[in-house]
Amino acid sequence: MTIPNASKNWTVFLLASLASLSILSLRLSGSSDRIWLSCEFAFIWFVAFFVRWVSSHQSKTNRPKEAAVQKVPAASLGTPGWLLFLGTIAILSPWLSSIAQVRLLGSSGEANELIWLAMLQYAALWGAAVAERDRSEWISFLMSCFLVIFGLATSDRPNMIQLVIPFAAVACWWLMAKYWVSIEQGFVASESVPLIRMRALVLGSIALIAGITLAIMTKQSIRNSALDGFMPTSGGQKRGESWSRQGVGDGDMLVAAKDEAYTFGPVDSDLFLDSEVPSMYDMVSEMYGEPTPRQRQYARAISLENQAQELEEEGTESKKNSREFSVLRQPNQKTQNHRPTGSDSRAVLYLVGRTPQWLRLESYDRFSDNTWSHSENIDLSRRHGEPTLESIAGKPWMRLQSFARDLVFPVHERIATKVIQFKSPRLLTPSLITFTHIDRIDQPDFFSWTRDGQLMMPNREHVPQLTVVHQLLQIPQLHPLRDTNNPLSNISHLSRAHTSDDWIQRYTHVDSTSPRIRSTLDDWFRATKQESGQPTTDWQRIETIVRNLRTFQHDNHSVPPADCTDTIPYVLEKKCAPDYLIASTAVMLIRKLGIPCRLCTGFFASPARYDARAGQTEVIPEDLHTWAEVYIHGIWIPIEPTGSYPQPREHRSWQQWAIQTAWLIRDTIRTHPIACSLFACGLGLAFYFRRSIVFGATCLILVLIPLLSESTKLRMTLRLLRWREWLWSQHRAPRTTLQDWLSGKLKSLTRTTNLDTATFIRSAQRMAYGPKKNTLLWTDHETQSIRSVYRSLLCSGIFGCRRLRPTQSSQTVVTTPQGKDSNFVFE
Amino acid sequence: MPVHILRSRFDAVMSLIKTNWFPRALHHDFCPWANAYVYWLKRPIGWVILAFASSLLLGIYVSPQAFTASGAIAAVGIIGSLWPWLSTLGLKGQLAWSPSRCEQFDTIETTLTVTNRWPWPVWGMVLESDEGISGSSNSRNVRISLSRIPGLSKSQFRWNCSPAYRGIYPKTTPRLSTAFPFGIWSCNQPLKVTEPLVVWPRMTKLVDVPSNTGNQVLGIGGTTDRAGDDGEWIGVRAYRPGDSLRQVHWAQTARRDNLVVFERQSRSQQTVRIQLDSAAFAEDAPSVNDAMVRTFASVANHFLSHAWNTMVAIDAPWASLHPSKRTTWLDHLAGWEPTQLPEPPLSSASPTQKSNTLSILVTSAKRWDQQHHQSIYRTSPSTYVLLVDDTHAVDSARSDWSCKPSNTWSIPTGETFEDSLRTVWREICQTSLAQGVSCAS
């Protein structure tokens, strides 16, 4: 009994077995005669296995030649007849088994589709068992793949995946092995030399990785990065890290360390002594100086009753509580640094988010006797309403206020602040804040509003230090206010009827009666009207005021004298003042137009203090700042009248941006006509001489690059000439030989001798038409001519081309190698 | 019915099935009209695409589980296509042979230099080149493969090669191809060849040289004191009809009052004319074609090496071979291919050809049987015809030898071709000796 010698590869048999199992599971799932089917499969499989095993052992003893295996004539099969007969029985066994099931077991048998599948399954199995050629293996493999795909598609059993995964892995491996076996007989030995030395490769890889890492770390836009994560070890990145220690997003343990003594936290209560934390009053005094004491004339002195003393103390206390802000101050000569023990940072707070940012703490409506204060009869807290709790991304956020869609950009921006050393129950917030969030705080009554409309934490002396406050804000879009046809552009309250209880009236009251205010306004508006020639809206008038005030010099030490009764005219006259005075002036001037306006104090987060490594902005006591806010259709819009501070951001559409840019260009041209004319002339000249400039720049670059070999110089010369042709849109005439082309070009572009030119041309021809060799050897004369032509071409490109001028006076006559005399002169 | 009869009938039926019906069924094209639409299934990638499409359709219309299969098949297809492409992207190779000229079946060294400019290695490359030079000396039918080319490296592969066919290689651009890992899609990269390989036909070393100069011993080179038309004049003689008037010695003529002519030396270098019958080349007999060229080259080279004035012709006017142009002529012969032009006429004897000039014609027995040339060569005793025939035809030709002229010789192809050629050549020389010419060896 002989069995054809099959390949030793059992992989195809394994694949067929796995495919068979997948079909078997399909058959078993819908059959009631599972034992019968299992026995049938086991029997066929064992027979196939036995045939496979015998054939693989037989191949050890009488293995045919390779040629015989590969080139079995198609006209005959080497398989014995009895094996074919047995295979036929195996393939037909599902059909026979189904008949036996019906006749002997009385069952309903199997569905025809399953029978056909089973026949295909056994065909694949038998084919894998007796495969003696590559083609037979491939056919068996394809059948197995089909069976697996079909079984996977039609079966909803989870164990099908358990069969498919190993099948896929083994199939991939078999494909790889098949390809490898087909080529492994022809392997030849090799010797390899690395192109880059190992040391250079390793160092280069490290440098590349380091460079990429550095570029990623420093490339982030400093001012435009929205808050999406936090500093290293800060616990940000949308997941908490309990033990993080630095930055705004500190870990839970650090936050909890303040309340629970046993909790780990790098901050001990002794580090931040409440008594050493400055308040707003302290900071204002430190920054702007103490208020100038009023000189009081005493006619008589009597002792005051306790109640009066209490009132006096209350007044002092009100100053310290920042309810009053005097604009007559004596600047400090020394600065006191409040710094917590053990810390080198002077930060009052940290801000994560876009900068610049104006963080308001206090606002004043009443200006009397050079002092800003809060009116007692104004309670803006009622206008805001109580905060409401909302869930955003699974976190508890407090909705504070909403704004009209026409005047704000709908997309919210996010910032976060963390107070380090600042004592106040008020929260530092931007003007257009809409939501706020403190981690795990889900009680709306945790927040409330002050009478002047500032967010605060009630029933607390101050906001706990290291508390991270997340805030969402919106950006104003003010272009409708500039459109005279837009009803929103009317923001003045002069023409509106007010009742005595109208709180708006407090924000339009101007205490000063100096005529200078009106005259200044008239002058500025007249100038603006002359420039634009069009009627201006209220907002444009505000912009005019701000624009003119920004030309004033900002100097914190330029304060009015102590006896100054009305500081506003003083500022308008001197045009040099601290920021609080400039802001006060702006408020008064705007109020004069009947537009509600108020003074705000707080902190200015400067982009200059952005820490790229930590991704946060440090706010120090020197960032204390005073600005103004204008009330427009229910929104307090911040304005910045101090010239040394940037303007608050305003959202513009691209059309507005384009218009603004166009106006900016127009204004620039008007203000700097000579410079713009020169620039335009320069542009025109650059465009006119663009080709020469580009060619000259190319030649300049080549001058800086040292080329080592003469062959490279020759090639570069030819490339430069072609490049020049392309720049000037010149085309080489068809059927122009290299010699003709080069001689014409070099004659017009270079200043070399005819001998050098001819030698260069010959060298170029040799390079172009000669046998290809890696290196060409040049004679000294050829080297000299190549260098001369190359250098001359570069010089002509940089300094401009100069044609050779034929002259007839006594000159040197150069004889060319062809024996022709030349009358050209080389100066 | 006896068992042995049943068994024999069974065996007969099975044999019929195995050798006739079943293979015929497997190789019969039942729907040839569909070949134009399913030709893409001949490539493995076609099956992958088909399997992917099928599983995708099953996933859409039958069960979403089939998407798993389609995803796996797509992954295999994408990896199997992208990997070879990426592998060959950074490769540049160069193929060179040393020496660049050789004869058939000579062992030469082939050097393949591959530069891999990408940082990843490449596996499973195969050299695709012309048949005959793509394999090694040990196994000519197995293509050369490269197991691994490291990344960022320059690798050199060397092996010995025995070109089996004459020609100027490469006839097609050699390529490095790979289908690693799955063998379903291959990508290739062309190789540069610095200098082509010229494979001359293999020339058999012959020993004997037939002579056609009568009883006198030949001198090699220069002229001898034998009357002829070249060299110095060695004497005078009476005028014979046919002598040129330029040879008349007028002084002696005037003295003797009879025409007297100069007598000059003759060249000791004899002329042989060897012609290859290109019309005998047949596409279905490559071994005969190869053997004819080898015979032609061997004979011409043999005479050339013995300083004969060798004239050769292949469908063209006779060309004189010079030892200094041997390489050029062999290069031309290496690249020569029979054209499809109409059957060129065999060059008949030129008017100046003398009847005793040795002529050799190399043709095939099949062509000879067409009896086109017998009439030309029948009457010339110094013309020899070498008939190259394949092994099967030799037996049938033997029975017909009595019909052939005595100056035709058959050389069978096959493994004993060289021995047969030497034997035939010796017989030619002995025959020429028996016919009254001396044979110098």
Coordinates of C-alpha atoms in Angstrom, one line a residue, chain A residues 3-413:
Chain A
I3 CA 0.3 6.6 -0.2
P4 CA 1.6 9.6 -2.3
N5 CA 4.3 11.5 -0.6
A6 CA 2.8 14.6 0.8
S7 CA 4.6 17.6 2.1
K8 CA 5.5 17.6 5.7
N9 CA 3.6 20.7 6.4
W10 CA 0.8 19.9 8.8
T11 CA -0.3 23.5 8.9
V12 CA -2.9 23.1 6.1
F13 CA -4.3 20.1 7.9
L14 CA -4.5 22.2 11.1
L15 CA -6.3 24.9 9.2
A16 CA -8.7 22.5 7.7
S17 CA -9.3 21.0 11.1
L18 CA -10.1 24.4 12.6
A19 CA -12.5 25.1 9.7
S20 CA -14.1 21.8 10.2
L21 CA -14.7 22.5 13.9
S22 CA -16.4 25.8 13.0
I23 CA -18.8 24.0 10.7
L24 CA -19.2 21.2 13.2
S25 CA -20.3 23.7 15.8
L26 CA -22.8 25.0 13.3
R27 CA -24.2 21.6 12.7
L28 CA -24.3 20.6 16.3
S29 CA -26.2 23.8 17.3
G30 CA -29.1 22.9 15.1
S31 CA -29.2 19.2 15.5
S32 CA -30.7 16.8 18.0
D33 CA -28.3 13.9 17.1
R34 CA -25.2 15.5 18.4
I35 CA -23.5 12.4 19.4
W36 CA -24.1 10.9 16.0
L37 CA -22.7 13.9 14.2
S38 CA -19.7 14.1 16.6
C39 CA -18.9 10.5 16.0
E40 CA -19.2 10.9 12.3
F41 CA -16.8 13.9 12.4
A42 CA -14.4 12.2 14.7
F43 CA -14.3 9.1 12.5
I44 CA -13.6 11.0 9.3
W45 CA -11.1 13.2 11.0
F46 CA -9.1 10.3 12.4
V47 CA -9.0 8.6 9.1
A48 CA -7.7 11.8 7.5
F49 CA -5.2 12.2 10.3
F50 CA -4.0 8.7 9.8
V51 CA -3.6 9.1 6.1
R52 CA -1.7 12.3 6.8
W53 CA 0.6 10.8 9.3
V54 CA 1.4 7.8 7.2
S55 CA 2.2 9.9 4.2
S56 CA 4.4 12.3 6.2
H57 CA 6.4 9.3 7.6
Q58 CA 6.6 7.7 4.2
S59 CA 8.2 10.8 2.8
K60 CA 11.2 10.3 5.1
T61 CA 12.2 7.1 3.4
N62 CA 11.4 7.5 -0.3
R63 CA 11.2 11.2 -0.9
P64 CA 10.9 11.9 -4.6
K65 CA 13.1 14.3 -6.5
E66 CA 12.1 17.9 -6.5
A67 CA 11.5 17.9 -10.2
A68 CA 9.1 15.0 -9.9
V69 CA 7.2 16.6 -7.1
Q70 CA 6.9 19.9 -8.9
K71 CA 6.3 18.6 -12.4
V72 CA 3.8 15.9 -12.0
P73 CA 2.3 15.5 -15.5
A74 CA -1.2 16.9 -15.6
A75 CA -2.3 13.9 -17.5
S76 CA -2.1 11.7 -14.5
L77 CA -2.5 11.7 -10.7
G78 CA -0.1 10.1 -8.4
T79 CA -2.8 9.3 -5.9
P80 CA -3.7 5.6 -5.6
G81 CA -7.2 4.6 -6.7
W82 CA -8.3 3.3 -3.3
L83 CA -7.4 6.6 -1.7
L84 CA -9.5 8.4 -4.2
F85 CA -12.3 6.0 -3.4
L86 CA -11.9 6.5 0.3
G87 CA -11.9 10.3 -0.2
T88 CA -15.1 10.1 -2.2
I89 CA -16.7 8.2 0.6
A90 CA -15.5 10.7 3.1
I91 CA -16.9 13.6 1.2
L92 CA -20.3 11.9 0.7
S93 CA -20.5 10.8 4.3
P94 CA -22.6 13.7 5.5
W95 CA -25.3 12.8 2.9
L96 CA -25.0 9.1 3.8
S97 CA -25.1 10.0 7.5
S98 CA -28.2 12.1 7.0
I99 CA -29.9 9.1 5.3
A100 CA -28.9 6.9 8.2
Q101 CA -30.2 9.3 10.7
V102 CA -33.6 9.4 9.1
R103 CA -33.8 5.6 8.5
L104 CA -32.1 4.3 11.6
L105 CA -32.6 7.0 14.3
G106 CA -36.0 8.2 13.0
S107 CA -34.8 11.8 13.3
S108 CA -35.4 14.5 10.7
G109 CA -31.9 14.6 9.5
E110 CA -30.0 17.7 8.6
A111 CA -30.8 20.6 6.4
N112 CA -29.5 20.3 2.9
E113 CA -27.3 23.4 3.3
L114 CA -25.6 21.9 6.3
I115 CA -25.0 18.7 4.4
W116 CA -23.3 20.6 1.5
L117 CA -21.3 22.5 4.0
A118 CA -20.2 19.4 5.7
M119 CA -19.3 17.8 2.4
L120 CA -17.2 20.8 1.6
Q121 CA -15.7 20.6 5.0
Y122 CA -14.6 17.0 4.5
A123 CA -13.3 17.8 1.1
A124 CA -11.1 20.5 2.6
L125 CA -10.0 18.1 5.3
W126 CA -9.3 15.3 2.9
G127 CA -7.6 17.6 0.5
A128 CA -5.2 18.8 3.2
A129 CA -4.5 15.2 4.2
V130 CA -3.5 14.0 0.8
A131 CA -2.1 17.2 -0.7
E132 CA 1.0 16.4 -2.7
R133 CA 1.3 19.6 -4.7
D134 CA 1.2 23.3 -3.8
R135 CA -2.0 23.7 -5.8
S136 CA -3.8 21.1 -3.7
E137 CA -2.7 22.9 -0.6
W138 CA -4.0 26.2 -1.8
I139 CA -7.3 24.7 -2.8
S140 CA -7.7 23.2 0.7
F141 CA -6.7 26.5 2.3
L142 CA -9.2 28.5 0.3
M143 CA -11.9 26.0 1.1
S144 CA -11.0 26.3 4.8
C145 CA -11.1 30.1 4.6
F146 CA -14.5 30.0 3.0
L147 CA -15.8 27.6 5.7
V148 CA -14.6 29.8 8.5
I149 CA -16.0 33.0 7.0
F150 CA -19.3 31.3 6.4
G151 CA -19.4 29.8 9.8
L152 CA -18.6 33.2 11.4
A153 CA -21.3 35.0 9.4
T154 CA -24.1 32.5 10.1
S155 CA -23.3 31.6 13.6
D156 CA -24.1 33.8 16.6
R157 CA -22.2 31.6 19.0
P158 CA -19.4 33.4 20.9
N159 CA -17.1 30.4 20.7
M160 CA -16.9 31.0 16.9
I161 CA -14.5 33.9 17.7
Q162 CA -12.4 31.5 19.7
L163 CA -11.9 29.4 16.6
V164 CA -11.5 32.3 14.2
I165 CA -8.7 34.0 16.0
P166 CA -6.3 31.0 16.0
F167 CA -7.4 30.2 12.5
A168 CA -6.5 33.7 11.4
A169 CA -3.1 33.6 13.2
V170 CA -2.2 30.2 11.7
A171 CA -3.4 31.2 8.3
C172 CA -1.2 34.3 8.3
W173 CA 1.7 32.2 9.5
W174 CA 1.1 29.6 6.7
L175 CA 1.0 32.3 4.1
M176 CA 4.3 33.7 5.3
A177 CA 5.8 30.2 5.5
K178 CA 4.6 29.4 2.0
Y179 CA 6.2 32.4 0.6
W180 CA 9.4 31.9 2.5
V181 CA 9.7 28.2 1.4
S182 CA 9.2 29.2 -2.2
I183 CA 12.2 31.4 -2.1
E184 CA 14.5 29.9 0.5
Q185 CA 16.3 27.6 -1.9
G186 CA 17.8 30.5 -3.7
F187 CA 19.3 32.3 -0.7
V188 CA 22.8 33.6 -1.1
A189 CA 25.2 34.9 1.5
S190 CA 25.8 38.6 1.9
E191 CA 28.0 41.2 3.5
S192 CA 26.5 44.3 4.9
V193 CA 28.0 47.7 5.7
P194 CA 25.9 50.2 7.6
L195 CA 25.4 53.5 5.9
I196 CA 25.5 55.4 9.2
R197 CA 27.8 54.3 11.9
M198 CA 26.1 53.0 15.0
R199 CA 27.4 55.7 17.2
A200 CA 26.1 58.4 14.9
L201 CA 22.8 56.6 14.5
V202 CA 22.2 56.3 18.2
L203 CA 23.2 59.8 18.9
G204 CA 21.2 61.1 16.0
S205 CA 18.1 59.3 17.1
I206 CA 18.4 60.6 20.6
A207 CA 18.9 64.2 19.3
L208 CA 16.0 63.8 16.9
I209 CA 13.7 62.5 19.7
A210 CA 14.9 65.3 22.0
G211 CA 14.3 67.9 19.3
I212 CA 10.8 66.7 18.5
T213 CA 10.0 66.7 22.2
L214 CA 11.4 70.2 22.7
A215 CA 9.5 71.5 19.7
I216 CA 6.2 70.0 20.9
M217 CA 6.7 71.4 24.4
T218 CA 7.5 75.0 23.3
K219 CA 5.3 75.2 20.2
Q220 CA 2.1 75.5 22.1
S221 CA 0.6 78.9 21.6
I222 CA 1.0 80.7 24.8
R223 CA -1.9 83.0 24.6
N224 CA -4.4 80.9 22.6
S225 CA -4.4 77.7 24.5
A226 CA -7.7 76.9 26.0
L227 CA -7.7 75.1 29.3
D228 CA -7.7 71.4 28.6
G229 CA -5.4 70.1 31.1
F230 CA -3.1 71.2 33.8
M231 CA 0.5 71.4 34.7
P232 CA 2.8 68.4 35.3
T233 CA 2.0 66.7 38.6
S234 CA -1.0 68.9 38.9
G235 CA -3.6 66.2 38.5
G236 CA -5.2 67.7 35.4
Q237 CA -5.7 65.9 32.0
K238 CA -9.4 65.2 32.9
R239 CA -8.5 62.7 35.5
G240 CA -7.6 63.2 39.1
E241 CA -4.4 62.4 40.7
S242 CA -4.8 62.4 44.4
W243 CA -1.2 63.2 45.3
S244 CA -0.4 66.0 42.9
R245 CA 1.2 68.9 44.4
Q246 CA 1.6 71.8 42.1
G247 CA -0.4 74.1 39.9
V248 CA -4.0 74.9 39.7
G249 CA -5.3 71.4 39.6
D250 CA -3.9 70.1 42.8
G251 CA -4.8 66.7 44.0
D252 CA -7.6 65.8 46.2
M253 CA -5.2 65.1 49.1
L254 CA -3.8 68.5 48.9
V255 CA -7.2 70.1 48.8
A256 CA -8.3 67.9 51.6
A257 CA -5.2 68.5 53.6
K258 CA -6.6 71.7 54.8
D259 CA -9.5 70.1 56.5
E260 CA -8.3 66.8 57.6
A261 CA -5.2 66.6 59.6
Y262 CA -4.4 63.0 58.9
T263 CA -4.4 63.5 55.2
F264 CA -1.2 63.8 53.3
G265 CA -0.6 67.2 51.9
P266 CA 2.6 69.1 51.3
V267 CA 1.1 72.2 52.8
D268 CA 0.9 72.5 56.5
S269 CA -1.4 75.0 58.1
D270 CA 1.6 76.8 59.5
L271 CA 2.8 77.7 56.0
F272 CA -0.1 80.0 55.3
L273 CA -0.8 82.0 58.3
D274 CA -4.0 84.0 57.9
S275 CA -2.5 86.9 59.6
E276 CA 0.2 87.2 56.9
V277 CA -2.1 87.0 53.9
P278 CA -2.8 90.5 52.5
S279 CA -6.2 91.8 51.8
M280 CA -7.3 94.0 48.9
Y281 CA -6.8 97.1 51.0
D282 CA -3.3 96.1 51.8
M283 CA -2.5 95.4 48.2
V284 CA -4.0 98.7 47.0
S285 CA -2.2 100.6 49.7
E286 CA 1.0 98.9 48.7
M287 CA 0.5 99.4 45.0
Y288 CA -1.0 102.9 44.9
G289 CA -0.1 104.2 48.2
E290 CA -2.1 105.2 51.2
P291 CA -5.0 107.6 50.6
T292 CA -4.1 111.2 51.3
P293 CA -5.6 112.1 54.6
R294 CA -8.1 114.8 54.5
Q295 CA -7.1 118.0 56.1
R296 CA -9.9 118.8 58.6
Q297 CA -10.4 122.1 60.1
Y298 CA -11.3 121.9 63.7
A299 CA -13.1 124.8 65.3
R300 CA -13.7 123.0 68.5
A301 CA -12.8 119.6 69.8
I302 CA -15.2 117.7 72.0
S303 CA -15.0 114.1 73.0
L304 CA -17.2 111.9 71.0
E305 CA -19.6 109.4 72.3
N306 CA -18.9 105.8 71.8
Q307 CA -21.4 105.6 69.0
A308 CA -19.5 108.2 67.0
Q309 CA -16.3 106.5 67.7
E310 CA -17.8 103.3 66.4
L311 CA -18.9 105.1 63.3
E312 CA -15.4 106.4 62.9
E313 CA -14.0 102.9 63.3
E314 CA -16.6 101.6 60.9
G315 CA -15.5 104.2 58.4
T316 CA -11.9 103.0 58.8
E317 CA -13.1 99.5 58.6
S318 CA -15.0 100.2 55.4
K319 CA -11.9 101.5 53.8
K320 CA -10.0 98.4 54.8
N321 CA -12.8 96.4 53.4
S322 CA -12.4 98.2 50.2
R323 CA -15.8 99.7 50.1
E324 CA -14.1 103.1 49.4
F325 CA -11.4 103.9 47.0
S326 CA -9.8 107.3 47.0
V327 CA -8.1 108.6 43.9
L328 CA -5.9 110.9 45.9
R329 CA -3.1 108.8 47.1
Q330 CA 0.5 109.1 48.2
P331 CA 2.6 106.6 46.3
N332 CA 4.8 104.3 48.4
Q333 CA 8.5 104.5 48.0
K334 CA 9.1 101.0 49.3
T335 CA 7.3 97.8 48.3
Q336 CA 6.5 95.1 50.8
N337 CA 6.6 91.6 49.6
H338 CA 4.1 89.4 51.0
R339 CA 5.4 85.9 50.7
P340 CA 4.4 82.8 52.5
T341 CA 7.0 81.2 54.6
G342 CA 9.0 78.7 52.8
S343 CA 8.0 79.9 49.3
D344 CA 9.8 82.0 46.8
S345 CA 6.7 82.8 44.8
R346 CA 5.0 86.2 45.1
A347 CA 2.0 85.0 43.3
V348 CA -1.3 86.3 44.5
L349 CA -3.0 83.8 42.4
Y350 CA -2.4 81.5 39.4
L351 CA -4.5 81.6 36.3
V352 CA -4.8 78.9 33.7
G353 CA -6.3 80.0 30.5
R354 CA -6.1 82.6 27.8
T355 CA -4.4 85.9 28.7
P356 CA -4.7 88.9 28.9
Q357 CA -7.5 88.6 31.4
W358 CA -9.1 91.2 33.6
L359 CA -10.2 89.7 36.9
R360 CA -12.6 92.0 38.7
L361 CA -12.9 92.1 42.4
E362 CA -14.6 95.3 43.2
S363 CA -16.7 97.8 41.3
Y364 CA -17.8 101.3 42.3
D365 CA -20.6 103.4 41.2
R366 CA -20.4 106.6 43.2
F367 CA -17.6 109.1 42.8
S368 CA -17.7 111.9 45.2
D369 CA -15.0 114.0 46.7
N370 CA -12.4 112.2 44.8
T371 CA -13.4 108.9 46.3
W372 CA -15.1 106.0 44.8
S373 CA -17.6 104.1 46.9
H374 CA -20.7 101.8 46.7
S375 CA -24.1 103.4 46.8
E376 CA -26.1 101.9 49.6
N377 CA -29.3 102.0 47.6
I378 CA -28.0 99.8 44.8
D379 CA -28.2 96.1 45.1
L380 CA -27.2 94.4 41.9
S381 CA -27.4 91.0 43.6
R382 CA -31.1 91.0 43.0
R383 CA -30.6 91.5 39.3
H384 CA -28.4 88.5 38.9
G385 CA -30.5 86.0 40.8
E386 CA -29.4 83.0 42.6
P387 CA -27.0 80.6 40.9
T388 CA -28.5 77.5 39.6
L389 CA -26.9 74.1 39.5
E390 CA -26.2 72.4 36.2
S391 CA -24.2 69.3 35.2
I392 CA -21.6 69.8 32.6
A393 CA -19.5 66.7 31.6
G394 CA -20.6 65.1 34.9
K395 CA -19.4 67.9 37.0
P396 CA -21.5 70.3 39.1
W397 CA -21.4 73.8 37.5
M398 CA -23.2 76.9 38.8
R399 CA -25.0 78.9 36.1
L400 CA -24.6 82.6 37.1
Q401 CA -25.9 84.7 34.3
S402 CA -26.7 84.6 30.6
F403 CA -26.2 87.3 28.0
A404 CA -28.0 88.4 24.9
R405 CA -26.8 86.5 21.9
D406 CA -26.4 89.5 19.7
L407 CA -23.6 91.0 21.8
V408 CA -21.6 88.0 22.9
F409 CA -19.9 85.2 21.0
P410 CA -21.7 82.0 21.9
V411 CA -18.7 79.8 22.4
H412 CA -17.6 79.8 26.0
E413 CA -14.0 80.1 27.1

